[in-house]
PDB file of C-alpha atoms in Angstrom:
ATOM      1  CA  UNK A   1      14.860  -4.122 -37.670  1.00 97.00           C
ATOM      2  CA  UNK A   2      15.523  -0.388 -37.351  1.00 98.00           C
ATOM      3  CA  UNK A   3      12.570   1.753 -38.442  1.00 98.00           C
ATOM      4  CA  UNK A   4      13.317   5.291 -39.641  1.00 98.00           C
ATOM      5  CA  UNK A   5      10.081   7.058 -40.665  1.00 98.00           C
ATOM      6  CA  UNK A   6      10.560   9.714 -43.311  1.00 96.00           C
ATOM      7  CA  UNK A   7       9.186  13.182 -42.635  1.00 96.00           C
ATOM      8  CA  UNK A   8       8.629  13.695 -46.348  1.00 94.00           C
ATOM      9  CA  UNK A   9       5.030  12.566 -45.771  1.00 93.00           C
ATOM     10  CA  UNK A  10       4.581  14.619 -42.593  1.00 96.00           C
ATOM     11  CA  UNK A  11       2.692  17.876 -42.093  1.00 96.00           C
ATOM     12  CA  UNK A  12       5.434  20.434 -42.718  1.00 95.00           C
ATOM     13  CA  UNK A  13       3.493  23.113 -40.845  1.00 95.00           C
ATOM     14  CA  UNK A  14       4.020  21.197 -37.588  1.00 96.00           C
ATOM     15  CA  UNK A  15       7.244  19.262 -38.044  1.00 96.00           C
ATOM     16  CA  UNK A  16       8.335  19.531 -34.427  1.00 97.00           C
ATOM     17  CA  UNK A  17       5.121  17.917 -33.238  1.00 98.00           C
ATOM     18  CA  UNK A  18       5.419  15.233 -35.904  1.00 98.00           C
ATOM     19  CA  UNK A  19       8.965  14.409 -34.756  1.00 98.00           C
ATOM     20  CA  UNK A  20       7.861  14.142 -31.117  1.00 98.00           C
ATOM     21  CA  UNK A  21       4.915  11.943 -32.110  1.00 98.00           C
ATOM     22  CA  UNK A  22       7.148   9.570 -34.089  1.00 98.00           C
ATOM     23  CA  UNK A  23       9.494   9.159 -31.137  1.00 98.00           C
ATOM     24  CA  UNK A  24       6.513   8.429 -28.883  1.00 98.00           C
ATOM     25  CA  UNK A  25       5.194   5.934 -31.452  1.00 98.00           C
ATOM     26  CA  UNK A  26       8.371   3.845 -31.223  1.00 98.00           C
ATOM     27  CA  UNK A  27      10.489   5.055 -34.149  1.00 98.00           C
ATOM     28  CA  UNK A  28      14.161   4.129 -33.791  1.00 98.00           C
ATOM     29  CA  UNK A  29      15.433   6.949 -35.997  1.00 98.00           C
ATOM     30  CA  UNK A  30      13.807   9.849 -37.839  1.00 98.00           C
ATOM     31  CA  UNK A  31      14.624  10.290 -41.508  1.00 98.00           C
ATOM     32  CA  UNK A  32      15.085  13.759 -43.023  1.00 98.00           C
ATOM     33  CA  UNK A  33      15.153  14.147 -46.818  1.00 97.00           C
ATOM     34  CA  UNK A  34      17.167  17.193 -47.853  1.00 98.00           C
ATOM     35  CA  UNK A  35      16.691  18.185 -51.520  1.00 97.00           C
ATOM     36  CA  UNK A  36      18.197  21.146 -53.330  1.00 96.00           C
ATOM     37  CA  UNK A  37      16.289  21.441 -56.620  1.00 94.00           C
ATOM     38  CA  UNK A  38      19.440  20.495 -58.555  1.00 94.00           C
ATOM     39  CA  UNK A  39      20.464  16.925 -57.734  1.00 95.00           C
ATOM     40  CA  UNK A  40      16.728  16.194 -57.617  1.00 95.00           C
ATOM     41  CA  UNK A  41      13.956  18.534 -58.823  1.00 93.00           C
ATOM     42  CA  UNK A  42      12.146  19.211 -55.502  1.00 94.00           C
ATOM     43  CA  UNK A  43      13.360  21.513 -52.735  1.00 94.00           C
ATOM     44  CA  UNK A  44      12.601  20.494 -49.161  1.00 95.00           C
ATOM     45  CA  UNK A  45      14.446  21.493 -45.979  1.00 96.00           C
ATOM     46  CA  UNK A  46      17.908  22.314 -44.730  1.00 96.00           C
ATOM     47  CA  UNK A  47      19.974  22.317 -41.552  1.00 98.00           C
ATOM     48  CA  UNK A  48      18.042  25.139 -39.838  1.00 97.00           C
ATOM     49  CA  UNK A  49      14.831  23.112 -39.901  1.00 97.00           C
ATOM     50  CA  UNK A  50      16.642  20.000 -38.654  1.00 98.00           C
ATOM     51  CA  UNK A  51      18.149  22.027 -35.810  1.00 98.00           C
ATOM     52  CA  UNK A  52      14.702  23.215 -34.725  1.00 97.00           C
ATOM     53  CA  UNK A  53      13.340  19.657 -34.877  1.00 98.00           C
ATOM     54  CA  UNK A  54      16.186  18.426 -32.680  1.00 98.00           C
ATOM     55  CA  UNK A  55      14.494  20.145 -29.718  1.00 97.00           C
ATOM     56  CA  UNK A  56      11.543  17.739 -30.021  1.00 98.00           C
ATOM     57  CA  UNK A  57      13.243  14.313 -29.914  1.00 98.00           C
ATOM     58  CA  UNK A  58      16.300  12.524 -28.562  1.00 97.00           C
ATOM     59  CA  UNK A  59      16.412   9.568 -30.953  1.00 98.00           C
ATOM     60  CA  UNK A  60      18.953   9.558 -33.817  1.00 98.00           C
ATOM     61  CA  UNK A  61      18.367  11.818 -36.805  1.00 98.00           C
ATOM     62  CA  UNK A  62      18.992   9.996 -40.096  1.00 98.00           C
ATOM     63  CA  UNK A  63      19.709  12.764 -42.630  1.00 98.00           C
ATOM     64  CA  UNK A  64      19.721  11.928 -46.346  1.00 98.00           C
ATOM     65  CA  UNK A  65      21.315  14.592 -48.547  1.00 98.00           C
ATOM     66  CA  UNK A  66      19.999  14.685 -52.106  1.00 97.00           C
ATOM     67  CA  UNK A  67      22.087  17.713 -52.986  1.00 97.00           C
ATOM     68  CA  UNK A  68      24.985  18.544 -55.269  1.00 96.00           C
ATOM     69  CA  UNK A  69      28.455  19.005 -53.750  1.00 96.00           C
ATOM     70  CA  UNK A  70      27.364  17.950 -50.245  1.00 97.00           C
ATOM     71  CA  UNK A  71      30.900  18.397 -48.915  1.00 96.00           C
ATOM     72  CA  UNK A  72      30.331  22.174 -48.839  1.00 95.00           C
ATOM     73  CA  UNK A  73      27.792  22.072 -46.009  1.00 95.00           C
ATOM     74  CA  UNK A  74      28.626  19.011 -43.882  1.00 96.00           C
ATOM     75  CA  UNK A  75      29.427  21.053 -40.792  1.00 96.00           C
ATOM     76  CA  UNK A  76      25.995  22.674 -40.853  1.00 98.00           C
ATOM     77  CA  UNK A  77      24.339  19.282 -40.415  1.00 98.00           C
ATOM     78  CA  UNK A  78      26.633  18.335 -37.558  1.00 98.00           C
ATOM     79  CA  UNK A  79      25.697  21.608 -35.836  1.00 98.00           C
ATOM     80  CA  UNK A  80      22.022  20.872 -36.505  1.00 98.00           C
ATOM     81  CA  UNK A  81      22.170  17.578 -34.607  1.00 98.00           C
ATOM     82  CA  UNK A  82      22.352  14.990 -37.381  1.00 98.00           C
ATOM     83  CA  UNK A  83      23.414  11.553 -36.175  1.00 98.00           C
ATOM     84  CA  UNK A  84      23.886   9.846 -39.538  1.00 98.00           C
ATOM     85  CA  UNK A  85      24.581  11.859 -42.677  1.00 98.00           C
ATOM     86  CA  UNK A  86      24.197  10.023 -45.989  1.00 98.00           C
ATOM     87  CA  UNK A  87      25.378  11.375 -49.331  1.00 98.00           C
ATOM     88  CA  UNK A  88      24.909  10.050 -52.854  1.00 98.00           C
ATOM     89  CA  UNK A  89      27.945   8.629 -54.563  1.00 97.00           C
ATOM     90  CA  UNK A  90      26.653  10.342 -57.722  1.00 96.00           C
ATOM     91  CA  UNK A  91      26.512  13.795 -56.067  1.00 97.00           C
ATOM     92  CA  UNK A  92      30.210  14.463 -55.460  1.00 96.00           C
ATOM     93  CA  UNK A  93      33.506  13.975 -57.250  1.00 94.00           C
ATOM     94  CA  UNK A  94      35.178  13.168 -53.940  1.00 95.00           C
ATOM     95  CA  UNK A  95      33.076  10.549 -52.150  1.00 97.00           C
ATOM     96  CA  UNK A  96      36.045   9.089 -50.239  1.00 97.00           C
ATOM     97  CA  UNK A  97      37.018  12.455 -48.770  1.00 98.00           C
ATOM     98  CA  UNK A  98      33.391  13.398 -48.112  1.00 98.00           C
ATOM     99  CA  UNK A  99      32.745  10.281 -46.025  1.00 98.00           C
ATOM    100  CA  UNK A 100      35.927  10.932 -44.047  1.00 98.00           C
ATOM    101  CA  UNK A 101      34.824  14.526 -43.399  1.00 98.00           C
ATOM    102  CA  UNK A 102      31.429  13.353 -42.154  1.00 98.00           C
ATOM    103  CA  UNK A 103      33.058  11.120 -39.558  1.00 98.00           C
ATOM    104  CA  UNK A 104      35.548  13.815 -38.571  1.00 98.00           C
ATOM    105  CA  UNK A 105      32.572  16.135 -37.967  1.00 97.00           C
ATOM    106  CA  UNK A 106      31.189  13.616 -35.461  1.00 98.00           C
ATOM    107  CA  UNK A 107      28.463  11.986 -37.556  1.00 98.00           C
ATOM    108  CA  UNK A 108      28.001   8.441 -38.859  1.00 98.00           C
ATOM    109  CA  UNK A 109      28.771   8.414 -42.604  1.00 98.00           C
ATOM    110  CA  UNK A 110      26.307   6.916 -45.045  1.00 98.00           C
ATOM    111  CA  UNK A 111      26.626   6.396 -48.788  1.00 98.00           C
ATOM    112  CA  UNK A 112      23.572   6.278 -51.084  1.00 98.00           C
ATOM    113  CA  UNK A 113      23.111   4.680 -54.473  1.00 96.00           C
ATOM    114  CA  UNK A 114      20.543   5.604 -57.111  1.00 95.00           C
ATOM    115  CA  UNK A 115      18.539   2.729 -58.671  1.00 95.00           C
ATOM    116  CA  UNK A 116      20.400   3.030 -61.975  1.00 93.00           C
ATOM    117  CA  UNK A 117      23.905   3.057 -60.501  1.00 96.00           C
ATOM    118  CA  UNK A 118      25.990  -0.116 -60.187  1.00 96.00           C
ATOM    119  CA  UNK A 119      27.025  -1.415 -56.778  1.00 96.00           C
ATOM    120  CA  UNK A 120      30.631  -1.284 -57.948  1.00 95.00           C
ATOM    121  CA  UNK A 121      30.496   2.499 -57.481  1.00 96.00           C
ATOM    122  CA  UNK A 122      30.322   2.163 -53.687  1.00 97.00           C
ATOM    123  CA  UNK A 123      32.586  -0.861 -53.211  1.00 97.00           C
ATOM    124  CA  UNK A 124      35.797   1.186 -52.781  1.00 96.00           C
ATOM    125  CA  UNK A 125      34.303   3.290 -49.973  1.00 97.00           C
ATOM    126  CA  UNK A 126      32.126   0.803 -48.092  1.00 97.00           C
ATOM    127  CA  UNK A 127      34.769   0.356 -45.353  1.00 97.00           C
ATOM    128  CA  UNK A 128      34.468   4.102 -44.647  1.00 98.00           C
ATOM    129  CA  UNK A 129      30.685   4.035 -44.213  1.00 98.00           C
ATOM    130  CA  UNK A 130      28.405   2.950 -41.383  1.00 98.00           C
ATOM    131  CA  UNK A 131      25.359   2.840 -43.646  1.00 98.00           C
ATOM    132  CA  UNK A 132      24.604   1.975 -47.267  1.00 98.00           C
ATOM    133  CA  UNK A 133      21.336   3.420 -48.549  1.00 98.00           C
ATOM    134  CA  UNK A 134      19.761   1.423 -51.381  1.00 98.00           C
ATOM    135  CA  UNK A 135      17.014   3.443 -53.050  1.00 97.00           C
ATOM    136  CA  UNK A 136      13.760   1.596 -53.636  1.00 96.00           C
ATOM    137  CA  UNK A 137      12.548   4.437 -55.864  1.00 96.00           C
ATOM    138  CA  UNK A 138      14.203   7.184 -57.847  1.00 93.00           C
ATOM    139  CA  UNK A 139      15.103   9.964 -55.405  1.00 90.00           C
ATOM    140  CA  UNK A 140      13.005  13.105 -55.272  1.00 80.00           C
ATOM    141  CA  UNK A 141       9.408  12.367 -54.327  1.00 75.00           C
ATOM    142  CA  UNK A 142       7.579  10.398 -51.665  1.00 75.00           C
ATOM    143  CA  UNK A 143       4.841   7.898 -52.435  1.00 74.00           C
ATOM    144  CA  UNK A 144       6.445   6.458 -55.588  1.00 80.00           C
ATOM    145  CA  UNK A 145       5.904   2.789 -56.490  1.00 90.00           C
ATOM    146  CA  UNK A 146       8.576   0.400 -55.312  1.00 95.00           C
ATOM    147  CA  UNK A 147      11.100  -0.779 -57.929  1.00 96.00           C
ATOM    148  CA  UNK A 148      10.669  -4.552 -58.177  1.00 97.00           C
ATOM    149  CA  UNK A 149      14.368  -5.314 -58.575  1.00 97.00           C
ATOM    150  CA  UNK A 150      15.243  -3.701 -55.223  1.00 98.00           C
ATOM    151  CA  UNK A 151      15.258  -6.893 -53.095  1.00 98.00           C
ATOM    152  CA  UNK A 152      17.763  -8.547 -55.414  1.00 98.00           C
ATOM    153  CA  UNK A 153      19.860  -5.391 -55.314  1.00 97.00           C
ATOM    154  CA  UNK A 154      19.772  -5.478 -51.507  1.00 98.00           C
ATOM    155  CA  UNK A 155      20.819  -9.131 -51.553  1.00 98.00           C
ATOM    156  CA  UNK A 156      23.813  -8.278 -53.748  1.00 98.00           C
ATOM    157  CA  UNK A 157      24.665  -5.343 -51.485  1.00 98.00           C
ATOM    158  CA  UNK A 158      24.548  -7.590 -48.429  1.00 98.00           C
ATOM    159  CA  UNK A 159      26.905 -10.053 -50.078  1.00 98.00           C
ATOM    160  CA  UNK A 160      29.289  -7.235 -50.964  1.00 97.00           C
ATOM    161  CA  UNK A 161      29.124  -5.840 -47.438  1.00 97.00           C
ATOM    162  CA  UNK A 162      29.708  -9.255 -45.872  1.00 97.00           C
ATOM    163  CA  UNK A 163      32.965  -9.367 -47.790  1.00 96.00           C
ATOM    164  CA  UNK A 164      34.132  -5.776 -47.262  1.00 96.00           C
ATOM    165  CA  UNK A 165      32.352  -4.495 -44.129  1.00 96.00           C
ATOM    166  CA  UNK A 166      30.260  -7.127 -42.281  1.00 97.00           C
ATOM    167  CA  UNK A 167      28.817  -4.722 -39.684  1.00 97.00           C
ATOM    168  CA  UNK A 168      27.496  -2.282 -42.312  1.00 98.00           C
ATOM    169  CA  UNK A 169      23.828  -1.331 -41.984  1.00 98.00           C
ATOM    170  CA  UNK A 170      21.843  -1.498 -45.214  1.00 98.00           C
ATOM    171  CA  UNK A 171      18.944   0.918 -45.403  1.00 98.00           C
ATOM    172  CA  UNK A 172      16.154   0.789 -47.986  1.00 98.00           C
ATOM    173  CA  UNK A 173      14.577   4.151 -48.756  1.00 97.00           C
ATOM    174  CA  UNK A 174      11.466   4.484 -50.890  1.00 94.00           C
ATOM    175  CA  UNK A 175       8.350   2.427 -51.495  1.00 95.00           C
ATOM    176  CA  UNK A 176       8.591   0.574 -48.194  1.00 97.00           C
ATOM    177  CA  UNK A 177       5.426  -0.987 -46.814  1.00 96.00           C
ATOM    178  CA  UNK A 178       4.687  -4.262 -45.066  1.00 97.00           C
ATOM    179  CA  UNK A 179       5.035  -6.358 -48.236  1.00 97.00           C
ATOM    180  CA  UNK A 180       8.131  -4.687 -49.688  1.00 98.00           C
ATOM    181  CA  UNK A 181       9.676  -4.309 -46.235  1.00 98.00           C
ATOM    182  CA  UNK A 182       9.430  -8.057 -45.724  1.00 98.00           C
ATOM    183  CA  UNK A 183      11.131  -8.688 -49.074  1.00 98.00           C
ATOM    184  CA  UNK A 184      14.091  -6.408 -48.444  1.00 98.00           C
ATOM    185  CA  UNK A 185      14.409  -7.557 -44.835  1.00 98.00           C
ATOM    186  CA  UNK A 186      14.718 -11.140 -46.043  1.00 98.00           C
ATOM    187  CA  UNK A 187      17.323  -9.965 -48.560  1.00 98.00           C
ATOM    188  CA  UNK A 188      19.480  -8.423 -45.844  1.00 98.00           C
ATOM    189  CA  UNK A 189      18.254  -4.894 -45.101  1.00 98.00           C
ATOM    190  CA  UNK A 190      18.643  -3.738 -41.499  1.00 98.00           C
ATOM    191  CA  UNK A 191      17.001  -0.282 -41.705  1.00 98.00           C
ATOM    192  CA  UNK A 192      13.660   0.616 -43.290  1.00 98.00           C
ATOM    193  CA  UNK A 193      12.682   4.157 -44.252  1.00 97.00           C
ATOM    194  CA  UNK A 194       8.909   4.386 -44.423  1.00 95.00           C
ATOM    195  CA  UNK A 195       7.148   7.694 -44.892  1.00 94.00           C
ATOM    196  CA  UNK A 196       3.893   7.172 -46.761  1.00 94.00           C
ATOM    197  CA  UNK A 197       3.252   3.817 -45.044  1.00 96.00           C
ATOM    198  CA  UNK A 198       3.770   5.315 -41.573  1.00 97.00           C
ATOM    199  CA  UNK A 199       1.722   8.465 -42.037  1.00 96.00           C
ATOM    200  CA  UNK A 200      -1.148   6.887 -43.989  1.00 95.00           C
ATOM    201  CA  UNK A 201      -1.599   3.747 -41.861  1.00 96.00           C
ATOM    202  CA  UNK A 202      -5.283   3.388 -40.895  1.00 96.00           C
ATOM    203  CA  UNK A 203      -4.339   2.591 -37.295  1.00 97.00           C
ATOM    204  CA  UNK A 204      -1.725   5.308 -36.955  1.00 96.00           C
ATOM    205  CA  UNK A 205       2.048   5.597 -36.891  1.00 97.00           C
ATOM    206  CA  UNK A 206       2.467   3.407 -33.792  1.00 98.00           C
ATOM    207  CA  UNK A 207       0.796   0.453 -35.524  1.00 98.00           C
ATOM    208  CA  UNK A 208       2.802   0.996 -38.715  1.00 98.00           C
ATOM    209  CA  UNK A 209       6.109   1.108 -36.843  1.00 98.00           C
ATOM    210  CA  UNK A 210       5.229  -1.967 -34.777  1.00 98.00           C
ATOM    211  CA  UNK A 211       4.446  -3.922 -37.949  1.00 98.00           C
ATOM    212  CA  UNK A 212       7.771  -2.976 -39.521  1.00 98.00           C
ATOM    213  CA  UNK A 213       9.613  -3.855 -36.318  1.00 98.00           C
ATOM    214  CA  UNK A 214       8.161  -7.334 -36.603  1.00 94.00           C
ATOM    215  CA  UNK A 215       9.722  -8.065 -39.991  1.00 93.00           C
TER     216      UNK A 215
END
């Protein structure tokens, strides 16, 4: 299981230190949530912050764009050091071209799906992606309750991927803890994004990551 702690629950006044600490605690990837105040209401960070954080860790940066028209700024994230760049199928009119541009820029393309969107929306472009992000909450805020139907949605996504792109990673983002992580892992998820669980664990981030690795 790949564990990608989300910085959405981190101390934003010391992000570089938080990134270094997560790498030391055993994180496989580090997850950055980029929000623009349009596709989702909150505003978080952008490529300049990611570029500064890159100085603090060598592990892959898993960047999740919750922004409108992401194709306009893809190169900025490549320059910032993003490893995987995931965009919402709902955020662009040209998802096929956008995924191709991400790969051309030297990053691993990911495609994300909101909880209310059908899996059929991503089926035509799954062969172009390295990662499918299934949201366990509605995008925009950390610490939301997990949507109960997510494991079944992951199971259906895994079946679709096995038919169209068997090596595709399936990432679950939102509401992940030990209980929900076990459910989606059993359903076929290969990557877990866990922000609140990692940063609020009573025994620290290292214990939280180790528990998720064991699923």
